[in-house]
PDB file of C-alpha atoms in Angstrom:
ATOM      1  CA  MET A   8       0.069  -0.118  -0.013  1.00 91.00           C
ATOM      2  CA  ASN A   9       1.192   3.401  -0.507  1.00 93.00           C
ATOM      3  CA  SER A  10       1.482   6.172   2.238  1.00 93.00           C
ATOM      4  CA  LEU A  11      -2.003   7.860   1.697  1.00 89.00           C
ATOM      5  CA  GLN A  12      -3.751   4.194   1.634  1.00 90.00           C
ATOM      6  CA  VAL A  13      -2.062   3.055   4.604  1.00 93.00           C
ATOM      7  CA  ILE A  14      -2.946   6.249   6.573  1.00 91.00           C
ATOM      8  CA  GLN A  15      -6.918   6.232   5.467  1.00 87.00           C
ATOM      9  CA  LYS A  16      -7.141   2.846   6.666  1.00 90.00           C
ATOM     10  CA  ALA A  17      -5.278   3.433   9.767  1.00 89.00           C
ATOM     11  CA  VAL A  18      -7.545   6.500  10.553  1.00 85.00           C
ATOM     12  CA  GLY A  19     -10.893   4.390   9.174  1.00 79.00           C
ATOM     13  CA  GLY A  20     -14.267   5.929  10.959  1.00 69.00           C
ATOM     14  CA  LYS A  21     -12.336   7.078  13.980  1.00 69.00           C
ATOM     15  CA  VAL A  22     -12.085  10.770  12.504  1.00 73.00           C
ATOM     16  CA  ASP A  23     -13.649  12.707   9.294  1.00 79.00           C
ATOM     17  CA  ALA A  24     -11.139  11.462   6.886  1.00 76.00           C
ATOM     18  CA  ASP A  25     -11.252  14.237   4.477  1.00 82.00           C
ATOM     19  CA  LYS A  26     -10.487  16.883   7.084  1.00 86.00           C
ATOM     20  CA  PHE A  27      -8.091  15.270   8.771  1.00 86.00           C
ATOM     21  CA  MET A  28      -6.041  14.776   5.324  1.00 88.00           C
ATOM     22  CA  ARG A  29      -6.220  18.357   4.649  1.00 92.00           C
ATOM     23  CA  GLN A  30      -5.034  19.179   8.050  1.00 93.00           C
ATOM     24  CA  LEU A  31      -2.147  16.691   7.128  1.00 94.00           C
ATOM     25  CA  ALA A  32      -1.497  18.105   3.655  1.00 95.00           C
ATOM     26  CA  THR A  33      -1.171  21.306   5.546  1.00 96.00           C
ATOM     27  CA  LEU A  34       1.443  20.148   8.266  1.00 96.00           C
ATOM     28  CA  LEU A  35       3.466  18.521   5.300  1.00 96.00           C
ATOM     29  CA  ARG A  36       3.909  21.773   3.530  1.00 97.00           C
ATOM     30  CA  LYS A  37       6.165  22.982   6.393  1.00 97.00           C
ATOM     31  CA  PRO A  38       9.679  21.692   6.300  1.00 96.00           C
ATOM     32  CA  GLU A  39       9.581  20.510  10.139  1.00 97.00           C
ATOM     33  CA  TYR A  40       7.289  17.491   9.005  1.00 98.00           C
ATOM     34  CA  GLN A  41       7.852  14.632   6.453  1.00 96.00           C
ATOM     35  CA  LEU A  42       5.975  11.037   6.044  1.00 97.00           C
ATOM     36  CA  VAL A  43       8.409   7.881   5.803  1.00 96.00           C
ATOM     37  CA  GLN A  44       7.115   4.831   5.551  1.00 97.00           C
ATOM     38  CA  PHE A  45       8.154   0.996   6.396  1.00 96.00           C
ATOM     39  CA  GLY A  46       6.140  -1.466   4.715  1.00 94.00           C
ATOM     40  CA  ASN A  47       2.428  -1.049   5.526  1.00 96.00           C
ATOM     41  CA  THR A  48       3.404   1.561   8.425  1.00 97.00           C
ATOM     42  CA  VAL A  49       3.667   5.323   7.808  1.00 97.00           C
ATOM     43  CA  PHE A  50       5.246   7.619  10.320  1.00 98.00           C
ATOM     44  CA  LEU A  51       4.712  11.190  10.792  1.00 97.00           C
ATOM     45  CA  MET A  52       7.911  12.855  11.859  1.00 97.00           C
ATOM     46  CA  HIS A  53       7.809  16.178  13.463  1.00 98.00           C
ATOM     47  CA  LYS A  54      10.880  17.597  14.058  1.00 98.00           C
ATOM     48  CA  LEU A  55      10.699  19.526  17.482  1.00 97.00           C
ATOM     49  CA  ASP A  56      14.634  21.095  17.689  1.00 97.00           C
ATOM     50  CA  PRO A  57      17.938  19.972  15.700  1.00 96.00           C
ATOM     51  CA  GLN A  58      18.265  16.673  17.949  1.00 97.00           C
ATOM     52  CA  THR A  59      14.390  15.536  18.817  1.00 98.00           C
ATOM     53  CA  VAL A  60      11.754  14.467  16.707  1.00 98.00           C
ATOM     54  CA  GLU A  61       8.175  13.590  17.635  1.00 97.00           C
ATOM     55  CA  VAL A  62       6.830  10.062  15.765  1.00 97.00           C
ATOM     56  CA  HIS A  63       3.204   9.609  15.301  1.00 95.00           C
ATOM     57  CA  THR A  64       1.843   6.241  13.657  1.00 95.00           C
ATOM     58  CA  PHE A  65      -0.535   4.973  10.735  1.00 94.00           C
ATOM     59  CA  SER A  66      -0.223   1.224  10.299  1.00 94.00           C
ATOM     60  CA  SER A  67      -2.062  -1.751   8.879  1.00 92.00           C
ATOM     61  CA  GLU A  68       0.725  -4.115  10.152  1.00 93.00           C
ATOM     62  CA  THR A  69       0.238  -7.144  12.165  1.00 92.00           C
ATOM     63  CA  PRO A  70       1.892  -6.296  15.762  1.00 89.00           C
ATOM     64  CA  GLN A  71       4.885  -8.266  15.002  1.00 93.00           C
ATOM     65  CA  ASN A  72       5.625  -6.311  11.680  1.00 95.00           C
ATOM     66  CA  LEU A  73       5.155  -3.031  13.614  1.00 94.00           C
ATOM     67  CA  VAL A  74       7.655  -3.979  15.764  1.00 95.00           C
ATOM     68  CA  LYS A  75      10.197  -4.578  12.784  1.00 96.00           C
ATOM     69  CA  ASN A  76       9.272  -1.287  11.396  1.00 96.00           C
ATOM     70  CA  TYR A  77       9.609   0.781  14.811  1.00 96.00           C
ATOM     71  CA  VAL A  78      13.046  -0.465  14.742  1.00 96.00           C
ATOM     72  CA  GLY A  79      13.376   0.568  11.123  1.00 96.00           C
ATOM     73  CA  ALA A  80      12.358   3.674  12.167  1.00 96.00           C
ATOM     74  CA  ALA A  81      14.530   4.115  14.762  1.00 97.00           C
ATOM     75  CA  LYS A  82      17.769   3.354  13.022  1.00 97.00           C
ATOM     76  CA  MET A  83      16.827   5.549  10.454  1.00 97.00           C
ATOM     77  CA  LEU A  84      16.434   8.681  12.853  1.00 97.00           C
ATOM     78  CA  LYS A  85      19.741   7.932  14.429  1.00 97.00           C
ATOM     79  CA  GLY A  86      21.231   7.842  10.742  1.00 96.00           C
ATOM     80  CA  LYS A  87      19.658  11.125  10.646  1.00 95.00           C
ATOM     81  CA  GLY A  88      21.715  12.722  13.323  1.00 96.00           C
ATOM     82  CA  PHE A  89      18.454  12.758  16.062  1.00 97.00           C
ATOM     83  CA  LYS A  90      19.020  12.021  19.699  1.00 98.00           C
ATOM     84  CA  LYS A  91      15.395  11.192  21.055  1.00 98.00           C
ATOM     85  CA  ALA A  92      12.472  10.702  19.427  1.00 98.00           C
ATOM     86  CA  VAL A  93       8.728  10.977  21.693  1.00 98.00           C
ATOM     87  CA  THR A  94       5.424  10.184  20.543  1.00 96.00           C
ATOM     88  CA  TYR A  95       2.618   9.398  23.165  1.00 95.00           C
ATOM     89  CA  ALA A  96      -0.352   6.816  22.536  1.00 92.00           C
ATOM     90  CA  ASP A  97      -4.208   6.186  24.150  1.00 88.00           C
ATOM     91  CA  SER A  98      -3.854   2.384  23.643  1.00 88.00           C
ATOM     92  CA  PRO A  99      -2.109  -0.066  26.108  1.00 91.00           C
ATOM     93  CA  GLY A 100      -1.051  -2.529  23.318  1.00 90.00           C
ATOM     94  CA  TYR A 101       1.560   0.240  22.160  1.00 92.00           C
ATOM     95  CA  VAL A 102       2.992  -0.389  25.810  1.00 95.00           C
ATOM     96  CA  GLU A 103       3.594  -3.805  24.760  1.00 94.00           C
ATOM     97  CA  ILE A 104       5.091  -2.997  21.222  1.00 94.00           C
ATOM     98  CA  ALA A 105       7.328  -0.711  22.890  1.00 95.00           C
ATOM     99  CA  LYS A 106       8.848  -3.617  24.990  1.00 95.00           C
ATOM    100  CA  LYS A 107       9.093  -6.003  21.941  1.00 96.00           C
ATOM    101  CA  THR A 108      11.185  -3.761  20.232  1.00 96.00           C
ATOM    102  CA  GLY A 109      13.549  -4.426  22.401  1.00 96.00           C
ATOM    103  CA  LEU A 110      14.635  -0.464  22.486  1.00 97.00           C
ATOM    104  CA  PRO A 111      15.261   1.373  25.612  1.00 97.00           C
ATOM    105  CA  VAL A 112      11.944   2.723  25.338  1.00 97.00           C
ATOM    106  CA  LYS A 113      11.275   5.293  28.519  1.00 97.00           C
ATOM    107  CA  VAL A 114       7.342   4.251  29.405  1.00 97.00           C
ATOM    108  CA  GLY A 115       5.289   7.005  31.395  1.00 96.00           C
ATOM    109  CA  GLN A 116       1.972   8.194  31.741  1.00 95.00           C
ATOM    110  CA  GLY A 117       0.297  11.457  31.249  1.00 92.00           C
ATOM    111  CA  GLN A 118      -2.733  13.654  29.651  1.00 92.00           C
ATOM    112  CA  LYS A 119      -3.076  14.914  25.974  1.00 88.00           C
ATOM    113  CA  VAL A 120      -6.033  16.857  24.346  1.00 85.00           C
ATOM    114  CA  ILE A 121      -6.921  14.741  21.907  1.00 76.00           C
ATOM    115  CA  SER A 122     -10.449  15.423  19.285  1.00 73.00           C
ATOM    116  CA  GLY A 123     -10.768  18.504  22.226  1.00 81.00           C
ATOM    117  CA  GLN A 124     -10.935  16.224  24.836  1.00 83.00           C
ATOM    118  CA  ALA A 125      -8.349  15.702  27.738  1.00 90.00           C
ATOM    119  CA  LYS A 126      -7.390  12.118  27.738  1.00 90.00           C
ATOM    120  CA  PRO A 127      -4.805   9.962  29.838  1.00 93.00           C
ATOM    121  CA  VAL A 128      -1.996   8.700  27.638  1.00 95.00           C
ATOM    122  CA  TYR A 129       1.335   6.803  27.744  1.00 97.00           C
ATOM    123  CA  THR A 130       4.210   8.538  26.697  1.00 96.00           C
ATOM    124  CA  PHE A 131       7.550   6.965  25.075  1.00 97.00           C
ATOM    125  CA  GLU A 132      10.506   8.679  24.869  1.00 98.00           C
ATOM    126  CA  LEU A 133      13.856   7.024  23.373  1.00 98.00           C
ATOM    127  CA  GLU A 134      17.159   7.665  23.671  1.00 97.00           C
ATOM    128  CA  LEU A 135      18.744   7.000  20.169  1.00 96.00           C
TER     129      LEU A 135
END
């Protein structure tokens, strides 16, 4: 699948797909944002500073392949000179995936506003 197909499948009926894709297109016009694809996983990378990147994931992979894609993305980020990757998720399944990568991911808990609502989230920080 191409990046657009992966993202559309991943967001499914969770959000207004047209509105979401317009918002994504607006972000991607900015140089600090880019998409990177590994298999059927697309990572939205947001460069926060020269050493830190925030990563958001869209995937239609099995958990096993998703683990491999995270490892591949981490290697790619390290090769680009980043020292830290951060993200968050509201699903506990991502905690298990983080553990299965074998990477030194620090997992915490916090709160983020998602779709206008404050929600509890898991936070992830990876020193590259």
